[in-house]
PDB file of C-alpha atoms and ligand atoms in Angstrom:
ATOM      1  CA  MET A   1     -37.123 -23.776  48.602  1.00 50.00           C
ATOM      2  CA  LYS A   2     -37.974 -27.147  47.068  1.00 55.00           C
ATOM      3  CA  LYS A   3     -35.148 -29.541  46.348  1.00 57.00           C
ATOM      4  CA  GLY A   4     -35.980 -29.689  42.601  1.00 57.00           C
ATOM      5  CA  THR A   5     -35.711 -25.930  42.245  1.00 63.00           C
ATOM      6  CA  THR A   6     -32.265 -25.907  43.870  1.00 70.00           C
ATOM      7  CA  ILE A   7     -30.883 -28.406  41.344  1.00 70.00           C
ATOM      8  CA  TYR A   8     -32.384 -26.405  38.485  1.00 83.00           C
ATOM      9  CA  LEU A   9     -30.671 -23.203  39.626  1.00 86.00           C
ATOM     10  CA  TYR A  10     -27.381 -25.049  40.070  1.00 86.00           C
ATOM     11  CA  GLU A  11     -27.596 -26.335  36.502  1.00 89.00           C
ATOM     12  CA  LEU A  12     -28.503 -22.882  35.266  1.00 88.00           C
ATOM     13  CA  ALA A  13     -25.381 -21.486  36.916  1.00 89.00           C
ATOM     14  CA  TRP A  14     -23.374 -23.670  34.502  1.00 91.00           C
ATOM     15  CA  ILE A  15     -25.637 -23.464  31.460  1.00 92.00           C
ATOM     16  CA  LEU A  16     -25.820 -19.662  31.305  1.00 93.00           C
ATOM     17  CA  PRO A  17     -22.020 -19.026  31.380  1.00 94.00           C
ATOM     18  CA  SER A  18     -21.494 -21.794  28.812  1.00 95.00           C
ATOM     19  CA  ILE A  19     -23.769 -19.840  26.482  1.00 96.00           C
ATOM     20  CA  ALA A  20     -22.532 -16.393  27.525  1.00 97.00           C
ATOM     21  CA  ILE A  21     -18.800 -17.160  27.105  1.00 97.00           C
ATOM     22  CA  PRO A  22     -18.910 -18.267  23.411  1.00 97.00           C
ATOM     23  CA  VAL A  23     -21.356 -15.452  22.617  1.00 97.00           C
ATOM     24  CA  GLY A  24     -18.919 -13.018  24.272  1.00 97.00           C
ATOM     25  CA  MET A  25     -15.988 -14.483  22.327  1.00 96.00           C
ATOM     26  CA  LEU A  26     -17.890 -14.182  19.055  1.00 96.00           C
ATOM     27  CA  ALA A  27     -18.700 -10.558  19.883  1.00 96.00           C
ATOM     28  CA  ALA A  28     -15.037  -9.851  20.722  1.00 94.00           C
ATOM     29  CA  LEU A  29     -13.932 -11.508  17.459  1.00 91.00           C
ATOM     30  CA  THR A  30     -16.425  -9.448  15.454  1.00 92.00           C
ATOM     31  CA  VAL A  31     -15.394  -6.189  17.126  1.00 91.00           C
ATOM     32  CA  THR A  32     -11.643  -6.812  16.685  1.00 87.00           C
ATOM     33  CA  ALA A  33     -11.924  -8.053  13.084  1.00 84.00           C
ATOM     34  CA  PHE A  34     -14.390  -5.512  11.699  1.00 86.00           C
ATOM     35  CA  GLY A  35     -14.206  -2.674  14.240  1.00 83.00           C
ATOM     36  CA  ALA A  36     -10.525  -2.552  15.175  1.00 77.00           C
ATOM     37  CA  GLY A  37      -9.268  -4.043  11.886  1.00 72.00           C
ATOM     38  CA  ILE A  38      -7.134  -6.721  13.532  1.00 73.00           C
ATOM     39  CA  HIS A  39      -6.319  -9.497  11.078  1.00 71.00           C
ATOM     40  CA  LEU A  40      -3.926 -12.367  10.702  1.00 69.00           C
ATOM     41  CA  PRO A  41      -0.931 -11.521   8.532  1.00 65.00           C
ATOM     42  CA  SER A  42      -2.185 -11.945   5.008  1.00 66.00           C
ATOM     43  CA  VAL A  43      -0.612 -13.796   2.106  1.00 72.00           C
ATOM     44  CA  ALA A  44       0.499 -11.170  -0.372  1.00 76.00           C
ATOM     45  CA  GLY A  45       1.460 -13.583  -3.108  1.00 82.00           C
ATOM     46  CA  ARG A  46       3.742 -16.371  -4.166  1.00 85.00           C
ATOM     47  CA  VAL A  47       7.333 -16.303  -5.236  1.00 86.00           C
ATOM     48  CA  ASP A  48       9.877 -18.908  -6.295  1.00 85.00           C
ATOM     49  CA  SER A  49      12.266 -19.144  -3.351  1.00 85.00           C
ATOM     50  CA  THR A  50      14.981 -20.701  -5.533  1.00 86.00           C
ATOM     51  CA  THR A  51      15.207 -17.588  -7.746  1.00 86.00           C
ATOM     52  CA  LEU A  52      14.727 -15.014  -4.983  1.00 84.00           C
ATOM     53  CA  ALA A  53      18.145 -13.444  -5.571  1.00 82.00           C
ATOM     54  CA  THR A  54      17.041 -12.320  -9.042  1.00 86.00           C
ATOM     55  CA  THR A  55      13.358 -11.657  -8.305  1.00 84.00           C
ATOM     56  CA  ALA A  56      12.208  -8.122  -7.496  1.00 85.00           C
ATOM     57  CA  PRO A  57      11.699  -6.846  -4.846  1.00 89.00           C
ATOM     58  CA  PHE A  58      13.596  -9.507  -2.914  1.00 89.00           C
ATOM     59  CA  ASP A  59      16.731  -9.131  -5.044  1.00 88.00           C
ATOM     60  CA  LYS A  60      17.285  -5.870  -3.146  1.00 89.00           C
ATOM     61  CA  PRO A  61      15.996  -6.389   0.396  1.00 90.00           C
ATOM     62  CA  GLY A  62      15.810  -3.246   2.480  1.00 92.00           C
ATOM     63  CA  LEU A  63      13.853  -0.228   3.580  1.00 94.00           C
ATOM     64  CA  THR A  64      11.947   1.991   1.150  1.00 92.00           C
ATOM     65  CA  GLN A  65      10.093   5.167   2.035  1.00 94.00           C
ATOM     66  CA  VAL A  66       6.753   5.318   0.215  1.00 93.00           C
ATOM     67  CA  SER A  67       5.268   8.439   1.848  1.00 93.00           C
ATOM     68  CA  PRO A  68       6.353  10.858   4.631  1.00 91.00           C
ATOM     69  CA  ASP A  69       5.363   8.476   7.446  1.00 93.00           C
ATOM     70  CA  HIS A  70       5.147   5.147   5.640  1.00 96.00           C
ATOM     71  CA  TYR A  71       7.945   2.711   4.943  1.00 96.00           C
ATOM     72  CA  VAL A  72       8.031  -0.669   3.256  1.00 96.00           C
ATOM     73  CA  VAL A  73      10.613  -3.259   4.213  1.00 96.00           C
ATOM     74  CA  TYR A  74      11.386  -6.032   1.747  1.00 96.00           C
ATOM     75  CA  LEU A  75      12.754  -8.655   4.062  1.00 96.00           C
ATOM     76  CA  THR A  76      14.095 -12.160   3.638  1.00 95.00           C
ATOM     77  CA  GLY A  77      14.776 -14.763   6.261  1.00 95.00           C
ATOM     78  CA  GLN A  78      17.498 -17.330   5.740  1.00 94.00           C
ATOM     79  CA  VAL A  79      19.636 -19.506   7.986  1.00 93.00           C
ATOM     80  CA  TRP A  80      20.279 -17.785  10.377  1.00 94.00           C
ATOM     81  CA  THR A  81      19.617 -14.137   9.853  1.00 95.00           C
ATOM     82  CA  PHE A  82      17.199 -11.590   8.478  1.00 96.00           C
ATOM     83  CA  THR A  83      18.094  -9.343   5.549  1.00 93.00           C
ATOM     84  CA  PRO A  84      18.075  -6.453   6.345  1.00 94.00           C
ATOM     85  CA  ASN A  85      19.258  -7.203   9.839  1.00 95.00           C
ATOM     86  CA  GLU A  86      18.959  -3.674  11.193  1.00 96.00           C
ATOM     87  CA  ILE A  87      16.176  -1.290  10.238  1.00 96.00           C
ATOM     88  CA  ARG A  88      16.011   2.371  11.268  1.00 96.00           C
ATOM     89  CA  VAL A  89      12.817   4.414  11.094  1.00 96.00           C
ATOM     90  CA  PRO A  90      11.693   7.651  12.760  1.00 96.00           C
ATOM     91  CA  VAL A  91       9.137   7.410  15.561  1.00 96.00           C
ATOM     92  CA  GLY A  92       5.527   7.535  14.409  1.00 94.00           C
ATOM     93  CA  SER A  93       6.280   5.605  11.228  1.00 95.00           C
ATOM     94  CA  THR A  94       3.971   3.021   9.756  1.00 96.00           C
ATOM     95  CA  VAL A  95       6.024   0.115   8.472  1.00 96.00           C
ATOM     96  CA  THR A  96       4.803  -2.553   6.085  1.00 95.00           C
ATOM     97  CA  PHE A  97       6.854  -5.715   6.006  1.00 95.00           C
ATOM     98  CA  MET A  98       6.789  -7.778   2.843  1.00 94.00           C
ATOM     99  CA  ALA A  99       8.716 -10.861   3.751  1.00 94.00           C
ATOM    100  CA  THR A 100       9.588 -14.354   2.653  1.00 94.00           C
ATOM    101  CA  SER A 101      12.114 -17.094   3.258  1.00 95.00           C
ATOM    102  CA  ARG A 102      15.071 -18.077   1.107  1.00 93.00           C
ATOM    103  CA  ASP A 103      15.320 -21.603   2.450  1.00 92.00           C
ATOM    104  CA  VAL A 104      13.349 -23.213   5.277  1.00 95.00           C
ATOM    105  CA  VAL A 105      10.424 -22.106   7.420  1.00 96.00           C
ATOM    106  CA  HIS A 106      11.306 -19.183   9.678  1.00 96.00           C
ATOM    107  CA  GLY A 107       9.314 -17.060  12.055  1.00 96.00           C
ATOM    108  CA  PHE A 108       9.205 -13.294  12.065  1.00 96.00           C
ATOM    109  CA  MET A 109       8.175 -11.584  15.241  1.00 96.00           C
ATOM    110  CA  VAL A 110       8.889  -8.032  16.324  1.00 96.00           C
ATOM    111  CA  HIS A 111       8.945  -7.892  20.085  1.00 95.00           C
ATOM    112  CA  GLY A 112       6.888  -4.987  21.400  1.00 92.00           C
ATOM    113  CA  ALA A 113       5.042  -4.486  18.101  1.00 92.00           C
ATOM    114  CA  ASN A 114       2.036  -6.108  16.502  1.00 88.00           C
ATOM    115  CA  VAL A 115       4.090  -8.241  14.119  1.00 92.00           C
ATOM    116  CA  ASN A 116       4.029 -12.012  14.179  1.00 93.00           C
ATOM    117  CA  ALA A 117       4.218 -13.983  10.949  1.00 92.00           C
ATOM    118  CA  MET A 118       5.657 -17.133   9.476  1.00 93.00           C
ATOM    119  CA  LEU A 119       8.139 -16.866   6.650  1.00 94.00           C
ATOM    120  CA  LEU A 120       7.435 -19.766   4.326  1.00 93.00           C
ATOM    121  CA  PRO A 121       9.571 -20.441   1.260  1.00 93.00           C
ATOM    122  CA  GLY A 122       7.446 -19.588  -1.759  1.00 91.00           C
ATOM    123  CA  GLN A 123       4.956 -17.440   0.087  1.00 92.00           C
ATOM    124  CA  ILE A 124       5.039 -13.678   0.736  1.00 93.00           C
ATOM    125  CA  ALA A 125       3.855 -12.494   4.136  1.00 92.00           C
ATOM    126  CA  LEU A 126       2.475  -8.984   4.446  1.00 91.00           C
ATOM    127  CA  VAL A 127       2.106  -7.268   7.805  1.00 91.00           C
ATOM    128  CA  THR A 128       1.859  -3.613   8.768  1.00 92.00           C
ATOM    129  CA  THR A 129       2.473  -1.935  12.089  1.00 93.00           C
ATOM    130  CA  ARG A 130       3.111   1.526  13.528  1.00 94.00           C
ATOM    131  CA  PHE A 131       5.960   2.453  15.837  1.00 95.00           C
ATOM    132  CA  ASP A 132       4.771   5.097  18.282  1.00 94.00           C
ATOM    133  CA  ARG A 133       7.550   4.810  20.847  1.00 95.00           C
ATOM    134  CA  PRO A 134      11.255   5.283  20.194  1.00 96.00           C
ATOM    135  CA  GLY A 135      13.527   2.439  21.144  1.00 96.00           C
ATOM    136  CA  SER A 136      15.038  -0.806  20.015  1.00 97.00           C
ATOM    137  CA  TYR A 137      12.696  -3.565  18.919  1.00 97.00           C
ATOM    138  CA  PRO A 138      14.171  -7.046  18.513  1.00 97.00           C
ATOM    139  CA  MET A 139      13.206  -9.070  15.436  1.00 97.00           C
ATOM    140  CA  ILE A 140      13.030 -12.712  16.403  1.00 97.00           C
ATOM    141  CA  CYS A 141      12.761 -15.970  14.513  1.00 97.00           C
ATOM    142  CA  HIS A 142      10.262 -18.061  16.436  1.00 96.00           C
ATOM    143  CA  GLU A 143      10.103 -21.157  14.247  1.00 96.00           C
ATOM    144  CA  TYR A 144      12.781 -23.758  14.769  1.00 96.00           C
ATOM    145  CA  CYS A 145      14.975 -23.564  11.672  1.00 96.00           C
ATOM    146  CA  GLY A 146      18.068 -25.515  12.510  1.00 94.00           C
ATOM    147  CA  ILE A 147      21.062 -25.718  14.793  1.00 95.00           C
ATOM    148  CA  ALA A 148      21.557 -21.943  15.181  1.00 95.00           C
ATOM    149  CA  HIS A 149      17.873 -20.997  15.286  1.00 96.00           C
ATOM    150  CA  HIS A 150      18.320 -19.325  18.671  1.00 96.00           C
ATOM    151  CA  THR A 151      20.818 -16.860  17.184  1.00 96.00           C
ATOM    152  CA  MET A 152      18.515 -15.696  14.391  1.00 96.00           C
ATOM    153  CA  GLY A 153      17.454 -12.164  15.117  1.00 95.00           C
ATOM    154  CA  GLY A 154      17.779  -8.538  14.217  1.00 96.00           C
ATOM    155  CA  THR A 155      16.842  -5.086  15.389  1.00 97.00           C
ATOM    156  CA  ILE A 156      14.448  -2.327  14.467  1.00 97.00           C
ATOM    157  CA  VAL A 157      15.631   0.997  15.813  1.00 97.00           C
ATOM    158  CA  VAL A 158      12.880   3.569  16.158  1.00 96.00           C
ATOM    159  CA  GLU A 159      14.612   6.920  16.366  1.00 95.00           C
ATOM    160  CA  PRO A 160      13.228  10.047  18.015  1.00 94.00           C
ATOM    161  CA  ARG A 161      12.486  12.915  15.657  1.00 85.00           C
ATOM    162  CA  SER A 162      14.745  15.878  16.210  1.00 76.00           C
TER     163      SER A 162
HETATM  164 CU1  LIG B 201      14.974 -18.924  11.536  1.00 88.76          CU
HETATM  165 CU2  LIG B 201      14.485 -20.033  13.577  1.00 88.76          CU
END
């Protein structure tokens, strides 16, 4: 083998993966976004965080059943808790969270479920997930929101159907 050919192959061993990797990532992005329907939590609207206590639906945060297997949770984050702080749904339920913050920026993550959003004052976050396994799922604030940030959490209890 000539020396020039060896260098060419060595370069090709770097050039081809550097083309293949971004092409593969683009393909994975396309498949997950359009095929599997995986999206970032969307912005469902705007709300005045200073008048949240008198603005529907956040004046009455809580769980609402909208169809046999579908629930909506109107949720607020505030220093240093979520309202509601405990949510109970039967296993197999699809749960849509419509959430916002009363004060500062909070995070809203449900450990073990496909829920990870930021709660920004003035903005409504909308995220939907399905709970297929019974158990206790912690709700966690993952944006630093002050001195007791580490205590800000809650629980989603997914109950077995009898
Ligand atoms: Cu709320 Cu950290």
